[in-house]
GROMACS .gro file of C-alpha atoms in nm:
model
  413
    1MET     CA    1  -3.180  -0.500   0.755
    2ASN     CA    2  -3.385  -0.791   0.866
    3SER     CA    3  -3.145  -1.051   1.025
    4ARG     CA    4  -2.831  -1.027   1.271
    5HIS     CA    5  -2.674  -1.193   1.026
    6GLN     CA    6  -2.698  -0.889   0.757
    7ARG     CA    7  -2.593  -0.630   0.989
    8ASP     CA    8  -2.246  -0.807   1.091
    9GLN     CA    9  -2.197  -0.829   0.735
   10ALA     CA   10  -2.245  -0.554   0.617
   11ALA     CA   11  -2.022  -0.396   0.956
   12ARG     CA   12  -1.769  -0.640   0.867
   13TRP     CA   13  -1.749  -0.475   0.461
   14LEU     CA   14  -1.786  -0.143   0.664
   15LEU     CA   15  -1.470  -0.217   0.829
   16LEU     CA   16  -1.306  -0.313   0.518
   17GLN     CA   17  -1.370  -0.023   0.341
   18GLN     CA   18  -1.260   0.191   0.644
   19LEU     CA   19  -0.941   0.007   0.634
   20PHE     CA   20  -0.884   0.000   0.277
   21GLY     CA   21  -1.005   0.326   0.148
   22ILE     CA   22  -1.344   0.410  -0.094
   23GLY     CA   23  -1.278   0.363  -0.422
   24THR     CA   24  -0.951   0.123  -0.463
   25HIS     CA   25  -0.878  -0.222  -0.650
   26ARG     CA   26  -0.798  -0.373  -0.330
   27ALA     CA   27  -1.213  -0.424  -0.288
   28HIS     CA   28  -1.184  -0.647  -0.620
   29LEU     CA   29  -0.863  -0.826  -0.545
   30LEU     CA   30  -1.013  -0.924  -0.198
   31CYS     CA   31  -1.324  -1.038  -0.334
   32GLU     CA   32  -1.204  -1.222  -0.557
   33ARG     CA   33  -0.898  -1.423  -0.336
   34TYR     CA   34  -1.160  -1.434  -0.024
   35GLY     CA   35  -1.472  -1.476  -0.203
   36ASP     CA   36  -1.644  -1.201   0.101
   37ALA     CA   37  -1.579  -1.020   0.417
   38ALA     CA   38  -1.642  -1.309   0.669
   39GLU     CA   39  -1.366  -1.528   0.492
   40VAL     CA   40  -1.134  -1.237   0.520
   41PHE     CA   41  -1.236  -1.165   0.906
   42SER     CA   42  -1.181  -1.583   0.957
   43LEU     CA   43  -0.832  -1.576   0.852
   44THR     CA   44  -0.563  -1.683   1.041
   45ARG     CA   45  -0.246  -1.525   1.151
   46GLY     CA   46  -0.012  -1.746   0.956
   47ARG     CA   47  -0.246  -1.708   0.671
   48LEU     CA   48  -0.292  -1.346   0.691
   49GLU     CA   49   0.133  -1.313   0.765
   50GLU     CA   50   0.202  -1.540   0.469
   51ASP     CA   51  -0.006  -1.322   0.228
   52ALA     CA   52   0.166  -1.040   0.093
   53PHE     CA   53  -0.170  -0.854   0.011
   54PHE     CA   54  -0.172  -0.739   0.333
   55SER     CA   55   0.045  -0.465   0.478
   56PRO     CA   56   0.158  -0.516   0.870
   57GLU     CA   57  -0.059  -0.230   1.010
   58GLU     CA   58  -0.410  -0.457   0.810
   59ARG     CA   59  -0.277  -0.747   0.898
   60GLY     CA   60  -0.292  -0.646   1.253
   61ARG     CA   61  -0.635  -0.443   1.243
   62LEU     CA   62  -0.773  -0.764   1.088
   63LEU     CA   63  -0.653  -1.002   1.412
   64SER     CA   64  -0.773  -0.765   1.608
   65PRO     CA   65  -1.043  -0.616   1.469
   66ASP     CA   66  -1.280  -0.307   1.579
   67PHE     CA   67  -1.602  -0.346   1.477
   68SER     CA   68  -1.769  -0.044   1.723
   69GLN     CA   69  -1.778   0.243   1.476
   70ALA     CA   70  -1.843   0.045   1.170
   71GLU     CA   71  -2.149  -0.126   1.358
   72ALA     CA   72  -2.289   0.248   1.487
   73GLU     CA   73  -2.297   0.323   1.101
   74VAL     CA   74  -2.523   0.026   1.022
   75LEU     CA   75  -2.752   0.114   1.328
   76LEU     CA   76  -2.729   0.518   1.233
   77ALA     CA   77  -2.867   0.366   0.841
   78GLU     CA   78  -3.101   0.175   0.969
   79GLN     CA   79  -3.235   0.478   1.204
   80SER     CA   80  -3.215   0.704   0.895
   81GLY     CA   81  -3.428   0.502   0.648
   82ALA     CA   82  -3.126   0.387   0.439
   83VAL     CA   83  -3.036   0.009   0.293
   84LEU     CA   84  -2.674  -0.068   0.318
   85LEU     CA   85  -2.527  -0.251  -0.005
   86THR     CA   86  -2.276  -0.488  -0.012
   87PRO     CA   87  -2.113  -0.741  -0.254
   88ASP     CA   88  -2.318  -1.044  -0.099
   89SER     CA   89  -2.660  -0.819  -0.087
   90PRO     CA   90  -2.905  -0.979  -0.351
   91GLU     CA   91  -3.012  -0.599  -0.497
   92TYR     CA   92  -2.608  -0.508  -0.568
   93PRO     CA   93  -2.554  -0.415  -0.895
   94GLU     CA   94  -2.375  -0.655  -1.160
   95SER     CA   95  -2.252  -0.380  -1.352
   96LEU     CA   96  -2.071  -0.240  -1.057
   97ARG     CA   97  -1.911  -0.597  -0.928
   98ASN     CA   98  -1.703  -0.604  -1.264
   99ILE     CA   99  -1.579  -0.245  -1.273
  100HIS     CA  100  -1.183  -0.162  -1.163
  101SER     CA  101  -1.248  -0.006  -0.824
  102MET     CA  102  -1.613  -0.183  -0.738
  103PRO     CA  103  -1.781  -0.014  -0.420
  104MET     CA  104  -1.780  -0.192  -0.078
  105VAL     CA  105  -2.054  -0.033   0.029
  106LEU     CA  106  -2.328   0.126  -0.096
  107TYR     CA  107  -2.589   0.354   0.139
  108ALA     CA  108  -2.926   0.376  -0.130
  109VAL     CA  109  -3.262   0.503  -0.006
  110GLY     CA  110  -3.549   0.461  -0.250
  111ASP     CA  111  -3.672   0.223  -0.505
  112LEU     CA  112  -3.370  -0.059  -0.573
  113SER     CA  113  -3.513  -0.240  -0.824
  114LEU     CA  114  -3.348   0.012  -1.019
  115LEU     CA  115  -3.034  -0.135  -0.986
  116ASN     CA  116  -3.079  -0.430  -1.220
  117GLY     CA  117  -3.274  -0.547  -1.516
  118HIS     CA  118  -3.305  -0.192  -1.639
  119TYR     CA  119  -3.155   0.011  -1.923
  120PRO     CA  120  -2.967   0.264  -1.724
  121ILE     CA  121  -2.780   0.556  -1.901
  122ALA     CA  122  -2.570   0.863  -1.753
  123MET     CA  123  -2.630   1.175  -1.846
  124VAL     CA  124  -2.330   1.426  -1.738
  125GLY     CA  125  -2.229   1.805  -1.815
  126SER     CA  126  -2.197   2.101  -1.749
  127ARG     CA  127  -2.258   2.321  -1.396
  128SER     CA  128  -2.347   2.652  -1.601
  129PRO     CA  129  -2.483   2.530  -1.923
  130ASN     CA  130  -2.610   2.784  -2.217
  131GLU     CA  131  -2.892   2.785  -2.315
  132TYR     CA  132  -2.866   2.519  -2.588
  133GLY     CA  133  -2.692   2.292  -2.318
  134ARG     CA  134  -2.972   2.311  -2.116
  135ALA     CA  135  -3.246   2.242  -2.376
  136ALA     CA  136  -3.018   1.931  -2.511
  137ALA     CA  137  -3.054   1.793  -2.148
  138LYS     CA  138  -3.395   1.837  -2.080
  139LYS     CA  139  -3.458   1.669  -2.432
  140LEU     CA  140  -3.239   1.370  -2.407
  141ALA     CA  141  -3.287   1.272  -2.052
  142GLY     CA  142  -3.656   1.351  -2.087
  143GLU     CA  143  -3.709   1.057  -2.369
  144VAL     CA  144  -3.463   0.835  -2.228
  145ALA     CA  145  -3.690   0.811  -1.935
  146ALA     CA  146  -4.020   0.851  -2.116
  147LEU     CA  147  -3.917   0.528  -2.292
  148GLY     CA  148  -3.820   0.274  -2.004
  149GLY     CA  149  -3.411   0.398  -1.962
  150VAL     CA  150  -3.319   0.500  -1.622
  151VAL     CA  151  -3.084   0.851  -1.572
  152VAL     CA  152  -2.816   0.852  -1.417
  153SER     CA  153  -2.657   1.138  -1.288
  154GLY     CA  154  -2.523   1.305  -0.980
  155LEU     CA  155  -2.721   1.528  -0.897
  156ALA     CA  156  -2.501   1.842  -0.880
  157ILE     CA  157  -2.630   2.180  -0.952
  158GLY     CA  158  -2.649   2.264  -1.376
  159THR     CA  159  -2.699   1.965  -1.629
  160ASP     CA  160  -2.748   1.696  -1.339
  161ALA     CA  161  -2.999   1.903  -1.196
  162LEU     CA  162  -3.130   1.962  -1.485
  163CYS     CA  163  -3.156   1.536  -1.648
  164HIS     CA  164  -3.294   1.420  -1.292
  165ALA     CA  165  -3.569   1.650  -1.364
  166ALA     CA  166  -3.665   1.571  -1.688
  167ALA     CA  167  -3.667   1.207  -1.631
  168LEU     CA  168  -3.909   1.285  -1.307
  169GLU     CA  169  -4.123   1.510  -1.556
  170ALA     CA  170  -4.153   1.231  -1.797
  171ASN     CA  171  -4.262   0.990  -1.537
  172GLY     CA  172  -3.948   0.791  -1.540
  173LYS     CA  173  -3.704   0.662  -1.350
  174THR     CA  174  -3.364   0.856  -1.227
  175ILE     CA  175  -3.103   0.773  -1.007
  176ALA     CA  176  -2.866   1.014  -0.827
  177PHE     CA  177  -2.500   0.936  -0.699
  178LEU     CA  178  -2.392   1.179  -0.433
  179ALA     CA  179  -2.077   1.264  -0.308
  180ALA     CA  180  -2.098   1.285   0.067
  181GLY     CA  181  -2.293   1.080   0.317
  182LEU     CA  182  -2.684   1.099   0.295
  183ASP     CA  183  -2.675   1.339   0.619
  184PHE     CA  184  -2.488   1.641   0.454
  185ASP     CA  185  -2.771   1.856   0.235
  186TYR     CA  186  -2.548   1.918  -0.074
  187PRO     CA  187  -2.625   2.109  -0.291
  188ARG     CA  188  -2.912   2.286  -0.102
  189THR     CA  189  -3.062   2.427  -0.375
  190ASN     CA  190  -3.106   2.052  -0.505
  191ARG     CA  191  -3.284   1.998  -0.184
  192ALA     CA  192  -3.647   1.941  -0.291
  193LEU     CA  193  -3.530   1.783  -0.620
  194ARG     CA  194  -3.308   1.488  -0.417
  195LYS     CA  195  -3.649   1.408  -0.249
  196LEU     CA  196  -3.809   1.383  -0.553
  197ILE     CA  197  -3.572   1.113  -0.627
  198GLU     CA  198  -3.525   0.969  -0.339
  199ARG     CA  199  -3.931   0.892  -0.324
  200PHE     CA  200  -4.039   0.807  -0.712
  201GLY     CA  201  -3.631   0.682  -0.800
  202LEU     CA  202  -3.318   0.634  -0.615
  203VAL     CA  203  -3.021   0.795  -0.404
  204LEU     CA  204  -2.709   0.622  -0.386
  205THR     CA  205  -2.326   0.746  -0.186
  206GLU     CA  206  -2.014   0.533  -0.093
  207TYR     CA  207  -1.944   0.803   0.181
  208SER     CA  208  -2.061   0.770   0.509
  209PHE     CA  209  -2.298   0.978   0.759
  210GLY     CA  210  -2.062   1.306   0.841
  211SER     CA  211  -1.865   1.280   0.549
  212PRO     CA  212  -1.893   1.623   0.304
  213ALA     CA  213  -1.888   1.647  -0.017
  214LEU     CA  214  -1.531   1.771  -0.057
  215GLY     CA  215  -1.378   1.786  -0.395
  216ALA     CA  216  -1.138   1.480  -0.387
  217HIS     CA  217  -1.490   1.294  -0.359
  218PHE     CA  218  -1.688   1.367  -0.747
  219PRO     CA  219  -1.402   1.223  -0.938
  220VAL     CA  220  -1.417   0.902  -0.725
  221ARG     CA  221  -1.801   0.929  -0.783
  222ASN     CA  222  -1.790   0.972  -1.119
  223ARG     CA  223  -1.652   0.637  -1.172
  224LEU     CA  224  -1.964   0.503  -1.016
  225ILE     CA  225  -2.185   0.708  -1.280
  226ALA     CA  226  -2.034   0.554  -1.566
  227GLY     CA  227  -2.013   0.216  -1.376
  228LEU     CA  228  -2.356   0.152  -1.343
  229SER     CA  229  -2.462   0.233  -1.646
  230MET     CA  230  -2.450   0.094  -1.979
  231ALA     CA  231  -2.371   0.408  -2.182
  232THR     CA  232  -2.225   0.785  -2.051
  233VAL     CA  233  -2.355   1.064  -2.234
  234VAL     CA  234  -2.157   1.398  -2.231
  235ILE     CA  235  -2.408   1.661  -2.319
  236GLN     CA  236  -2.171   2.002  -2.276
  237CYS     CA  237  -1.872   2.050  -2.070
  238ARG     CA  238  -1.518   2.210  -2.106
  239ALA     CA  239  -1.272   1.983  -2.217
  240HIS     CA  240  -1.057   1.965  -1.897
  241SER     CA  241  -1.382   1.958  -1.649
  242GLY     CA  242  -1.497   1.671  -1.429
  243THR     CA  243  -1.777   1.539  -1.655
  244MET     CA  244  -1.435   1.469  -1.870
  245LEU     CA  245  -1.358   1.243  -1.585
  246THR     CA  246  -1.669   1.070  -1.598
  247ALA     CA  247  -1.599   0.990  -1.987
  248GLY     CA  248  -1.294   0.855  -1.913
  249HIS     CA  249  -1.428   0.643  -1.624
  250ALA     CA  250  -1.706   0.535  -1.892
  251LEU     CA  251  -1.412   0.419  -2.149
  252SER     CA  252  -1.189   0.244  -1.892
  253GLN     CA  253  -1.475   0.038  -1.782
  254GLY     CA  254  -1.598  -0.071  -2.127
  255ARG     CA  255  -1.910   0.160  -2.198
  256ASP     CA  256  -2.038   0.336  -2.435
  257LEU     CA  257  -2.000   0.692  -2.495
  258PHE     CA  258  -2.204   0.946  -2.689
  259ALA     CA  259  -2.158   1.342  -2.692
  260VAL     CA  260  -2.386   1.588  -2.790
  261PRO     CA  261  -2.270   1.810  -3.075
  262ASP     CA  262  -2.177   2.162  -2.994
  263SER     CA  263  -2.145   2.473  -3.195
  264ILE     CA  264  -1.749   2.461  -3.343
  265PHE     CA  265  -1.766   2.841  -3.156
  266SER     CA  266  -1.852   2.727  -2.818
  267ALA     CA  267  -1.637   2.747  -2.488
  268MET     CA  268  -1.785   2.441  -2.415
  269ASP     CA  269  -1.545   2.213  -2.643
  270GLY     CA  270  -1.542   1.867  -2.402
  271ALA     CA  271  -1.838   1.738  -2.634
  272ASN     CA  272  -1.713   1.835  -2.991
  273SER     CA  273  -1.348   1.698  -2.838
  274LEU     CA  274  -1.502   1.323  -2.752
  275LEU     CA  275  -1.701   1.328  -3.089
  276ALA     CA  276  -1.386   1.406  -3.254
  277GLN     CA  277  -1.201   1.088  -3.118
  278GLY     CA  278  -1.482   0.895  -3.181
  279ALA     CA  279  -1.803   0.892  -2.938
  280GLU     CA  280  -2.136   0.834  -3.095
  281PRO     CA  281  -2.310   1.173  -3.124
  282ALA     CA  282  -2.623   1.162  -2.899
  283LEU     CA  283  -2.934   1.330  -3.113
  284SER     CA  284  -3.212   1.166  -2.895
  285GLY     CA  285  -3.364   0.908  -2.648
  286GLU     CA  286  -3.440   0.627  -2.889
  287GLN     CA  287  -3.163   0.659  -3.085
  288ILE     CA  288  -2.981   0.598  -2.770
  289LEU     CA  289  -3.187   0.332  -2.636
  290LEU     CA  290  -3.172   0.142  -2.995
  291ARG     CA  291  -2.857   0.122  -2.972
  292TYR     CA  292  -2.885  -0.187  -2.781
  293PRO     CA  293  -3.158  -0.382  -2.903
  294GLU     CA  294  -2.951  -0.741  -2.922
  295ILE     CA  295  -2.796  -0.725  -2.579
  296TYR     CA  296  -3.092  -0.548  -2.385
  297GLY     CA  297  -3.423  -0.633  -2.612
  298TYR     CA  298  -3.654  -0.306  -2.684
  299PRO     CA  299  -3.740  -0.050  -2.430
  300LEU     CA  300  -4.136  -0.176  -2.382
  301ASP     CA  301  -4.241   0.150  -2.507
  302ALA     CA  302  -4.004   0.195  -2.818
  303PRO     CA  303  -4.228   0.328  -3.140
  304ASN     CA  304  -4.249   0.022  -3.350
  305PRO     CA  305  -3.990  -0.181  -3.318
  306PRO     CA  306  -3.904  -0.412  -3.579
  307ALA     CA  307  -3.944  -0.750  -3.534
  308SER     CA  308  -3.532  -0.864  -3.597
  309SER     CA  309  -3.312  -0.634  -3.662
  310PRO     CA  310  -2.894  -0.665  -3.659
  311ALA     CA  311  -2.689  -0.538  -3.438
  312PRO     CA  312  -2.599  -0.165  -3.497
  313PRO     CA  313  -2.221  -0.173  -3.623
  314ALA     CA  314  -2.019  -0.107  -3.259
  315ALA     CA  315  -1.937   0.268  -3.202
  316GLN     CA  316  -1.587   0.329  -3.235
  317LYS     CA  317  -1.498   0.422  -2.882
  318ALA     CA  318  -1.312   0.725  -2.769
  319VAL     CA  319  -0.940   0.653  -2.709
  320PRO     CA  320  -0.889   0.263  -2.854
  321ALA     CA  321  -0.600   0.242  -2.591
  322ALA     CA  322  -0.875   0.270  -2.300
  323ARG     CA  323  -0.901  -0.074  -2.060
  324ARG     CA  324  -1.160  -0.257  -2.142
  325GLU     CA  325  -1.347  -0.439  -1.871
  326GLY     CA  326  -1.720  -0.505  -1.777
  327THR     CA  327  -1.851  -0.637  -2.048
  328ALA     CA  328  -1.967  -0.966  -2.000
  329PRO     CA  329  -2.211  -0.932  -1.715
  330GLY     CA  330  -2.091  -1.195  -1.443
  331GLN     CA  331  -1.768  -1.249  -1.581
  332SER     CA  332  -1.473  -1.149  -1.369
  333ALA     CA  333  -1.249  -0.884  -1.566
  334GLU     CA  334  -0.965  -1.085  -1.444
  335ARG     CA  335  -1.052  -1.366  -1.639
  336GLN     CA  336  -1.133  -1.111  -1.925
  337ALA     CA  337  -0.724  -1.033  -1.921
  338ILE     CA  338  -0.551  -1.178  -2.247
  339SER     CA  339  -0.198  -1.333  -2.122
  340VAL     CA  340   0.065  -1.165  -2.312
  341SER     CA  341   0.396  -1.155  -2.299
  342PRO     CA  342   0.524  -0.814  -2.181
  343ARG     CA  343   0.840  -0.801  -2.503
  344GLU     CA  344   0.529  -0.893  -2.706
  345GLU     CA  345   0.295  -0.657  -2.617
  346ALA     CA  346   0.345  -0.272  -2.758
  347ALA     CA  347   0.336   0.000  -2.493
  348PRO     CA  348  -0.025   0.187  -2.513
  349ALA     CA  349  -0.027   0.535  -2.593
  350PRO     CA  350  -0.151   0.742  -2.325
  351PRO     CA  351  -0.543   0.771  -2.376
  352ALA     CA  352  -0.617   1.126  -2.461
  353TYR     CA  353  -0.846   1.221  -2.184
  354LEU     CA  354  -0.564   1.245  -1.928
  355SER     CA  355  -0.453   1.518  -1.819
  356GLY     CA  356  -0.074   1.653  -1.878
  357GLU     CA  357   0.079   1.515  -1.576
  358GLN     CA  358  -0.136   1.214  -1.557
  359ALA     CA  359  -0.009   1.125  -1.933
  360LYS     CA  360   0.334   1.203  -1.861
  361VAL     CA  361   0.326   0.952  -1.498
  362TYR     CA  362   0.153   0.648  -1.737
  363ALA     CA  363   0.432   0.711  -2.013
  364ALA     CA  364   0.713   0.668  -1.749
  365LEU     CA  365   0.538   0.283  -1.650
  366ALA     CA  366   0.566   0.192  -1.975
  367ALA     CA  367   0.893   0.007  -1.949
  368GLY     CA  368   0.745  -0.171  -1.653
  369PRO     CA  369   0.660  -0.211  -1.260
  370GLN     CA  370   0.863   0.088  -1.098
  371PRO     CA  371   0.909   0.174  -0.766
  372VAL     CA  372   0.692   0.489  -0.639
  373ASP     CA  373   1.069   0.672  -0.542
  374LEU     CA  374   1.202   0.681  -0.860
  375LEU     CA  375   0.878   0.750  -1.029
  376CYS     CA  376   0.870   1.106  -0.865
  377GLU     CA  377   1.247   1.156  -0.992
  378ARG     CA  378   1.195   1.019  -1.351
  379CYS     CA  379   0.848   1.213  -1.369
  380GLY     CA  380   1.003   1.524  -1.170
  381LEU     CA  381   0.742   1.519  -0.874
  382ALA     CA  382   0.680   1.520  -0.518
  383ALA     CA  383   0.587   1.212  -0.359
  384GLY     CA  384   0.194   1.314  -0.261
  385ALA     CA  385   0.192   1.475  -0.590
  386LEU     CA  386   0.259   1.162  -0.717
  387LEU     CA  387   0.056   0.956  -0.508
  388ALA     CA  388  -0.251   1.144  -0.601
  389ILE     CA  389  -0.134   1.108  -0.973
  390LEU     CA  390  -0.130   0.752  -0.945
  391THR     CA  391  -0.466   0.730  -0.747
  392GLN     CA  392  -0.626   0.854  -1.016
  393LEU     CA  393  -0.498   0.635  -1.288
  394GLU     CA  394  -0.601   0.352  -1.045
  395LEU     CA  395  -0.968   0.500  -1.096
  396PHE     CA  396  -0.941   0.462  -1.455
  397GLY     CA  397  -0.813   0.109  -1.466
  398LEU     CA  398  -0.481   0.183  -1.599
  399VAL     CA  399  -0.230   0.144  -1.296
  400ARG     CA  400  -0.235  -0.113  -0.990
  401LEU     CA  401  -0.021  -0.057  -0.667
  402LEU     CA  402   0.200  -0.373  -0.543
  403PRO     CA  403   0.347  -0.477  -0.256
  404GLY     CA  404   0.694  -0.275  -0.179
  405ARG     CA  405   0.541   0.077  -0.304
  406MET     CA  406   0.579  -0.114  -0.692
  407VAL     CA  407   0.399   0.067  -0.968
  408GLU     CA  408   0.303  -0.100  -1.303
  409THR     CA  409   0.030  -0.030  -1.583
  410VAL     CA  410  -0.265  -0.280  -1.690
  411ARG     CA  411  -0.301  -0.386  -2.025
  412ARG     CA  412  -0.594  -0.530  -2.163
  413SER     CA  413  -0.714  -0.602  -2.469
   0.00000   0.00000   0.00000
């Protein structure tokens, strides 16, 4: 970082992330209320106490902040050659400002210019694709990268690694999101690939140094893969998998969804399921990128783009009831909300990408805001299990937690 001010501001955002947690909607609300981290830490006791947004513990930590751990993390990032991106950084990606749970801190190694002004396309799929899935991943990722798109994925074994490698082999660009700290070598089999991405692309993570790749980190990470990208391409997966969760994030964030058609006899039935719900078939890299002529312009390397062409008809989104946000760059998702009387608005059907228990909890909230204790009784779930499900639904942008352990659905057009 270039100045003491930047280091101090990064430390403030890191402390807020430690205080509120990773993947929470409260970061977005905090920015809407107060603008930035410096403003939050300048709040007087009186203002903090009158704002029900903060819990008593949070008020105490904000009034007497301990920046030692955050400052050490900033120094460690500098020593490791990483850049800390926060919402007030000029390189912070605009596409992530408007998702339901914007990141407060991103650790970055590589080409920061890839975060804005490019054509990011997420490509995800099974960790154990068959021959057809491997061929499809290489074809689509290579074509998208060769035409000027940026392939975004999660550096997992299988489809993710194939897509990253194909993009680099096409002399294109790729972005990898990790589910661990930058110093955690996961997966080890992709060590050499990660080094290439750091050199010719970009590696990003929300997780601090020393954070291992825990199972709970992956669905939280997946919201960023979908959120950074203008479209998500599901190549091959099972109907109940992490890849389908990424597809759910794409839909809840208002992004386009493509899926590669697979055999009707394949056990990898997730992509065909998404196609049946209205996802657009992914047939080539050119077809995917030329889906956006009027919004993003044609890639520079696209073959013979017409001088003028009407925009393709909007793809029918899978799960129309899914929440839409982030579609207008620079516009707050809260400002896009349509104010509708609860009596006039029909209760939305649970999105098809939810699991059985997620759908049950979402449906139980149709009557309006409810306390967590009552939801436990209505859904027959222990408090810990219910809170885990509510966290997942919050990541999808379908519910929000209110003061007093209350929960309500988020209903937007």
